[in-house]
Amino acid sequence: MSETAETVTELTANSRGVWLVTTQGSTHVWDLDAWTYERRPGSGRSQFIGDSSPQPIWDVKVFPRVGHSFYVELDDTATQIQFRISTEVVRIERLS
């Protein structure tokens, strides 16, 4: 985490770029140009299918916003649509 990085309080359907979303226990990379999501579970956190690799976003029900949870649906064509509901978002910073 860089102290000089651009930070925002929320992402929206109009946001672009690659963002690191930090929650209470994990980090999440949102690439809103490629429309992919990657969960990077923190120490002691549960592991989910697809963790630590970008997955295509199917739909975003609730975009990340500091102080709130987000809800994203992922296109896992090998099985079915998966979803992630986060713990509270504490920081959103631009990666690129």
Coordinates of N, CA and C in Angstrom, one line a residue:
M1 N 0.8 -1.2 0.0 CA 0.0 0.0 0.0 C 0.9 1.2 0.0
S2 N 0.6 2.1 -0.9 CA 1.4 3.3 -1.1 C 0.7 4.5 -0.4
E3 N 1.4 5.3 0.4 CA 0.8 6.5 1.0 C 0.5 7.6 -0.1
T4 N 1.2 7.5 -1.2 CA 1.0 8.5 -2.3 C 0.1 8.1 -3.4
A5 N -0.5 6.9 -3.2 CA -1.4 6.3 -4.3 C -2.7 7.1 -4.3
E6 N -3.3 7.2 -5.5 CA -4.6 7.8 -5.6 C -5.6 6.9 -4.9
T7 N -6.4 7.5 -4.0 CA -7.4 6.7 -3.3 C -8.8 7.4 -3.6
V8 N -9.8 6.5 -3.5 CA -11.2 7.0 -3.7 C -12.0 6.4 -2.6
T9 N -13.2 6.9 -2.4 CA -14.1 6.3 -1.4 C -15.1 5.2 -2.0
E10 N -15.2 5.2 -3.3 CA -16.0 4.2 -4.0 C -15.7 4.0 -5.4
L11 N -16.1 2.8 -5.9 CA -16.0 2.6 -7.4 C -17.4 2.5 -7.9
T12 N -17.6 2.9 -9.2 CA -18.9 2.9 -9.8 C -18.9 2.2 -11.1
A13 N -20.0 2.1 -11.7 CA -20.1 1.5 -13.1 C -19.3 2.3 -14.1
N14 N -19.1 3.6 -13.8 CA -18.3 4.5 -14.7 C -16.8 4.5 -14.4
S15 N -16.4 3.8 -13.3 CA -15.0 3.8 -13.0 C -14.2 3.0 -14.0
R16 N -12.9 3.4 -14.2 CA -12.0 2.7 -15.1 C -10.7 2.6 -14.3
G17 N -9.8 1.6 -14.9 CA -8.5 1.4 -14.3 C -8.5 0.2 -13.4
V18 N -7.4 0.0 -12.8 CA -7.1 -1.2 -11.9 C -7.0 -0.7 -10.5
W19 N -7.8 -1.3 -9.6 CA -7.9 -0.8 -8.2 C -7.7 -1.9 -7.2
L20 N -7.0 -1.6 -6.1 CA -6.8 -2.5 -5.0 C -7.8 -2.1 -3.9
V21 N -8.7 -3.1 -3.7 CA -9.7 -2.8 -2.6 C -9.3 -3.6 -1.4
T22 N -9.1 -3.0 -0.3 CA -8.7 -3.6 0.9 C -9.9 -3.7 1.8
T23 N -10.2 -5.0 2.3 CA -11.3 -5.2 3.2 C -10.7 -5.5 4.6
Q24 N -11.5 -5.9 5.5 CA -11.0 -6.2 6.9 C -10.0 -7.3 6.9
G25 N -10.1 -8.2 6.0 CA -9.2 -9.4 6.0 C -8.4 -9.8 4.8
S26 N -8.8 -9.2 3.6 CA -8.2 -9.6 2.4 C -8.0 -8.4 1.5
T27 N -7.4 -8.6 0.3 CA -7.3 -7.6 -0.7 C -7.9 -8.1 -2.0
H28 N -8.4 -7.2 -2.8 CA -9.2 -7.6 -4.0 C -8.7 -6.7 -5.1
V29 N -8.4 -7.3 -6.3 CA -8.0 -6.4 -7.4 C -9.1 -6.4 -8.4
W30 N -9.6 -5.2 -8.6 CA -10.7 -4.9 -9.5 C -10.1 -4.3 -10.8
D31 N -10.1 -5.0 -11.9 CA -9.6 -4.4 -13.2 C -10.9 -4.0 -14.0
L32 N -11.2 -2.8 -13.9 CA -12.5 -2.3 -14.5 C -12.3 -2.0 -16.0
D33 N -11.1 -2.2 -16.5 CA -10.8 -2.1 -18.0 C -11.0 -3.5 -18.6
A34 N -10.5 -4.5 -18.0 CA -10.6 -5.9 -18.5 C -11.9 -6.5 -17.9
W35 N -12.5 -5.9 -16.9 CA -13.7 -6.4 -16.3 C -13.4 -7.7 -15.6
T36 N -12.4 -7.7 -14.8 CA -12.0 -8.9 -14.0 C -11.9 -8.6 -12.5
Y37 N -11.9 -9.6 -11.7 CA -11.9 -9.5 -10.2 C -10.9 -10.6 -9.7
E38 N -10.1 -10.2 -8.7 CA -9.2 -11.2 -8.1 C -9.2 -11.0 -6.6
R39 N -9.5 -12.1 -5.9 CA -9.5 -12.1 -4.4 C -8.1 -12.6 -4.0
R40 N -7.5 -11.9 -3.1 CA -6.2 -12.3 -2.5 C -6.5 -12.5 -1.0
P41 N -6.8 -13.7 -0.5 CA -7.2 -13.8 0.9 C -6.1 -13.5 1.8
G42 N -6.4 -12.9 2.9 CA -5.4 -12.6 4.0 C -5.2 -13.8 4.9
S43 N -4.2 -13.7 5.7 CA -3.8 -14.8 6.6 C -5.0 -15.2 7.5
G44 N -5.3 -16.5 7.5 CA -6.3 -17.1 8.3 C -7.7 -17.0 7.7
R45 N -7.8 -16.5 6.4 CA -9.1 -16.3 5.7 C -9.4 -17.6 4.9
S46 N -10.6 -17.9 4.8 CA -11.1 -19.0 4.0 C -10.6 -18.9 2.5
Q47 N -10.3 -20.0 1.9 CA -9.9 -20.0 0.5 C -11.2 -20.4 -0.4
F48 N -11.3 -19.7 -1.5 CA -12.4 -20.0 -2.4 C -11.8 -20.4 -3.8
I49 N -12.6 -21.1 -4.6 CA -12.2 -21.4 -5.9 C -11.9 -20.1 -6.7
G50 N -10.8 -20.1 -7.4 CA -10.4 -19.0 -8.2 C -9.6 -17.9 -7.5
D51 N -9.4 -18.1 -6.2 CA -8.6 -17.1 -5.4 C -7.2 -16.9 -6.1
S52 N -6.7 -15.7 -6.0 CA -5.4 -15.3 -6.5 C -5.2 -15.4 -8.0
S53 N -6.3 -15.4 -8.7 CA -6.2 -15.4 -10.2 C -7.4 -14.6 -10.7
P54 N -7.2 -13.7 -11.7 CA -8.3 -12.9 -12.2 C -9.4 -13.7 -12.8
Q55 N -10.7 -13.4 -12.5 CA -11.8 -14.1 -13.0 C -12.7 -13.0 -13.7
P56 N -13.4 -13.4 -14.8 CA -14.3 -12.5 -15.4 C -15.5 -12.1 -14.6
I57 N -15.8 -10.9 -14.6 CA -17.0 -10.4 -13.8 C -18.2 -10.6 -14.7
W58 N -19.2 -11.2 -14.1 CA -20.5 -11.4 -14.7 C -21.4 -10.2 -14.5
D59 N -21.4 -9.8 -13.2 CA -22.3 -8.6 -12.8 C -21.8 -8.1 -11.4
V60 N -22.0 -6.8 -11.2 CA -21.7 -6.2 -9.9 C -23.0 -5.7 -9.4
K61 N -23.4 -6.3 -8.3 CA -24.7 -5.9 -7.6 C -24.5 -4.7 -6.7
V62 N -23.3 -4.7 -6.0 CA -22.9 -3.5 -5.2 C -21.4 -3.3 -5.4
F63 N -21.1 -2.1 -5.9 CA -19.7 -1.8 -6.1 C -19.0 -1.5 -4.8
P64 N -17.7 -1.6 -4.7 CA -16.9 -1.3 -3.5 C -17.1 0.1 -3.1
R65 N -17.3 0.3 -1.8 CA -17.4 1.6 -1.2 C -16.9 1.5 0.3
V66 N -16.0 2.5 0.6 CA -15.4 2.5 1.9 C -16.5 2.5 3.0
G67 N -16.4 1.6 4.0 CA -17.4 1.5 5.1 C -18.5 0.5 4.8
H68 N -18.5 -0.1 3.6 CA -19.6 -1.0 3.2 C -19.0 -2.3 2.6
S69 N -19.9 -3.3 2.4 CA -19.5 -4.5 1.7 C -19.8 -4.3 0.2
F70 N -19.1 -5.1 -0.6 CA -19.5 -5.2 -2.0 C -20.0 -6.6 -2.4
Y71 N -20.7 -6.7 -3.5 CA -21.2 -7.9 -4.0 C -21.0 -8.0 -5.5
V72 N -20.2 -9.0 -5.9 CA -19.8 -9.2 -7.3 C -20.1 -10.7 -7.7
E73 N -20.6 -10.9 -8.9 CA -20.9 -12.2 -9.4 C -19.8 -12.5 -10.5
L74 N -19.2 -13.7 -10.5 CA -18.1 -14.0 -11.4 C -18.6 -15.1 -12.4
D75 N -18.1 -15.0 -13.6 CA -18.4 -15.9 -14.7 C -17.5 -17.1 -14.6
D76 N -17.8 -18.1 -13.9 CA -17.0 -19.4 -13.9 C -17.7 -20.4 -14.8
T77 N -17.4 -20.3 -16.1 CA -18.0 -21.1 -17.1 C -17.8 -22.6 -16.9
A78 N -16.8 -22.9 -16.2 CA -16.5 -24.4 -15.9 C -17.6 -25.0 -15.0
T79 N -18.2 -24.2 -14.2 CA -19.2 -24.7 -13.3 C -20.5 -23.9 -13.3
Q80 N -20.4 -22.7 -12.7 CA -21.6 -21.8 -12.6 C -21.2 -20.4 -12.2
I81 N -22.1 -19.5 -12.1 CA -21.8 -18.2 -11.6 C -21.5 -18.3 -10.1
Q82 N -20.4 -17.7 -9.7 CA -20.0 -17.6 -8.3 C -20.2 -16.2 -7.9
F83 N -20.3 -16.0 -6.6 CA -20.4 -14.7 -6.1 C -19.5 -14.4 -4.9
R84 N -19.2 -13.2 -4.6 CA -18.4 -12.8 -3.5 C -19.1 -11.6 -2.8
I85 N -19.3 -11.8 -1.5 CA -19.7 -10.7 -0.7 C -18.6 -10.4 0.3
S86 N -18.1 -9.2 0.3 CA -17.0 -8.8 1.1 C -17.3 -8.5 2.5
T87 N -16.3 -8.4 3.3 CA -16.4 -7.7 4.6 C -16.3 -6.2 4.3
E88 N -16.3 -5.4 5.3 CA -16.3 -4.0 5.2 C -15.0 -3.5 4.4
V89 N -15.2 -2.7 3.4 CA -14.1 -2.1 2.7 C -13.5 -1.0 3.5
V90 N -12.1 -1.0 3.6 CA -11.4 0.0 4.4 C -10.6 0.9 3.6
R91 N -10.3 0.5 2.3 CA -9.4 1.4 1.5 C -9.6 1.0 0.0
I92 N -9.6 2.0 -0.9 CA -9.6 1.7 -2.3 C -8.5 2.6 -2.9
E93 N -7.5 1.9 -3.6 CA -6.4 2.7 -4.2 C -6.2 2.2 -5.6
R94 N -5.8 3.2 -6.4 CA -5.5 2.9 -7.8 C -4.2 2.2 -8.0
L95 N -4.2 1.1 -8.7 CA -2.9 0.4 -9.1 C -2.4 0.9 -10.5
S96 N -3.4 1.1 -11.4 CA -3.0 1.7 -12.7 C -4.3 2.2 -13.4

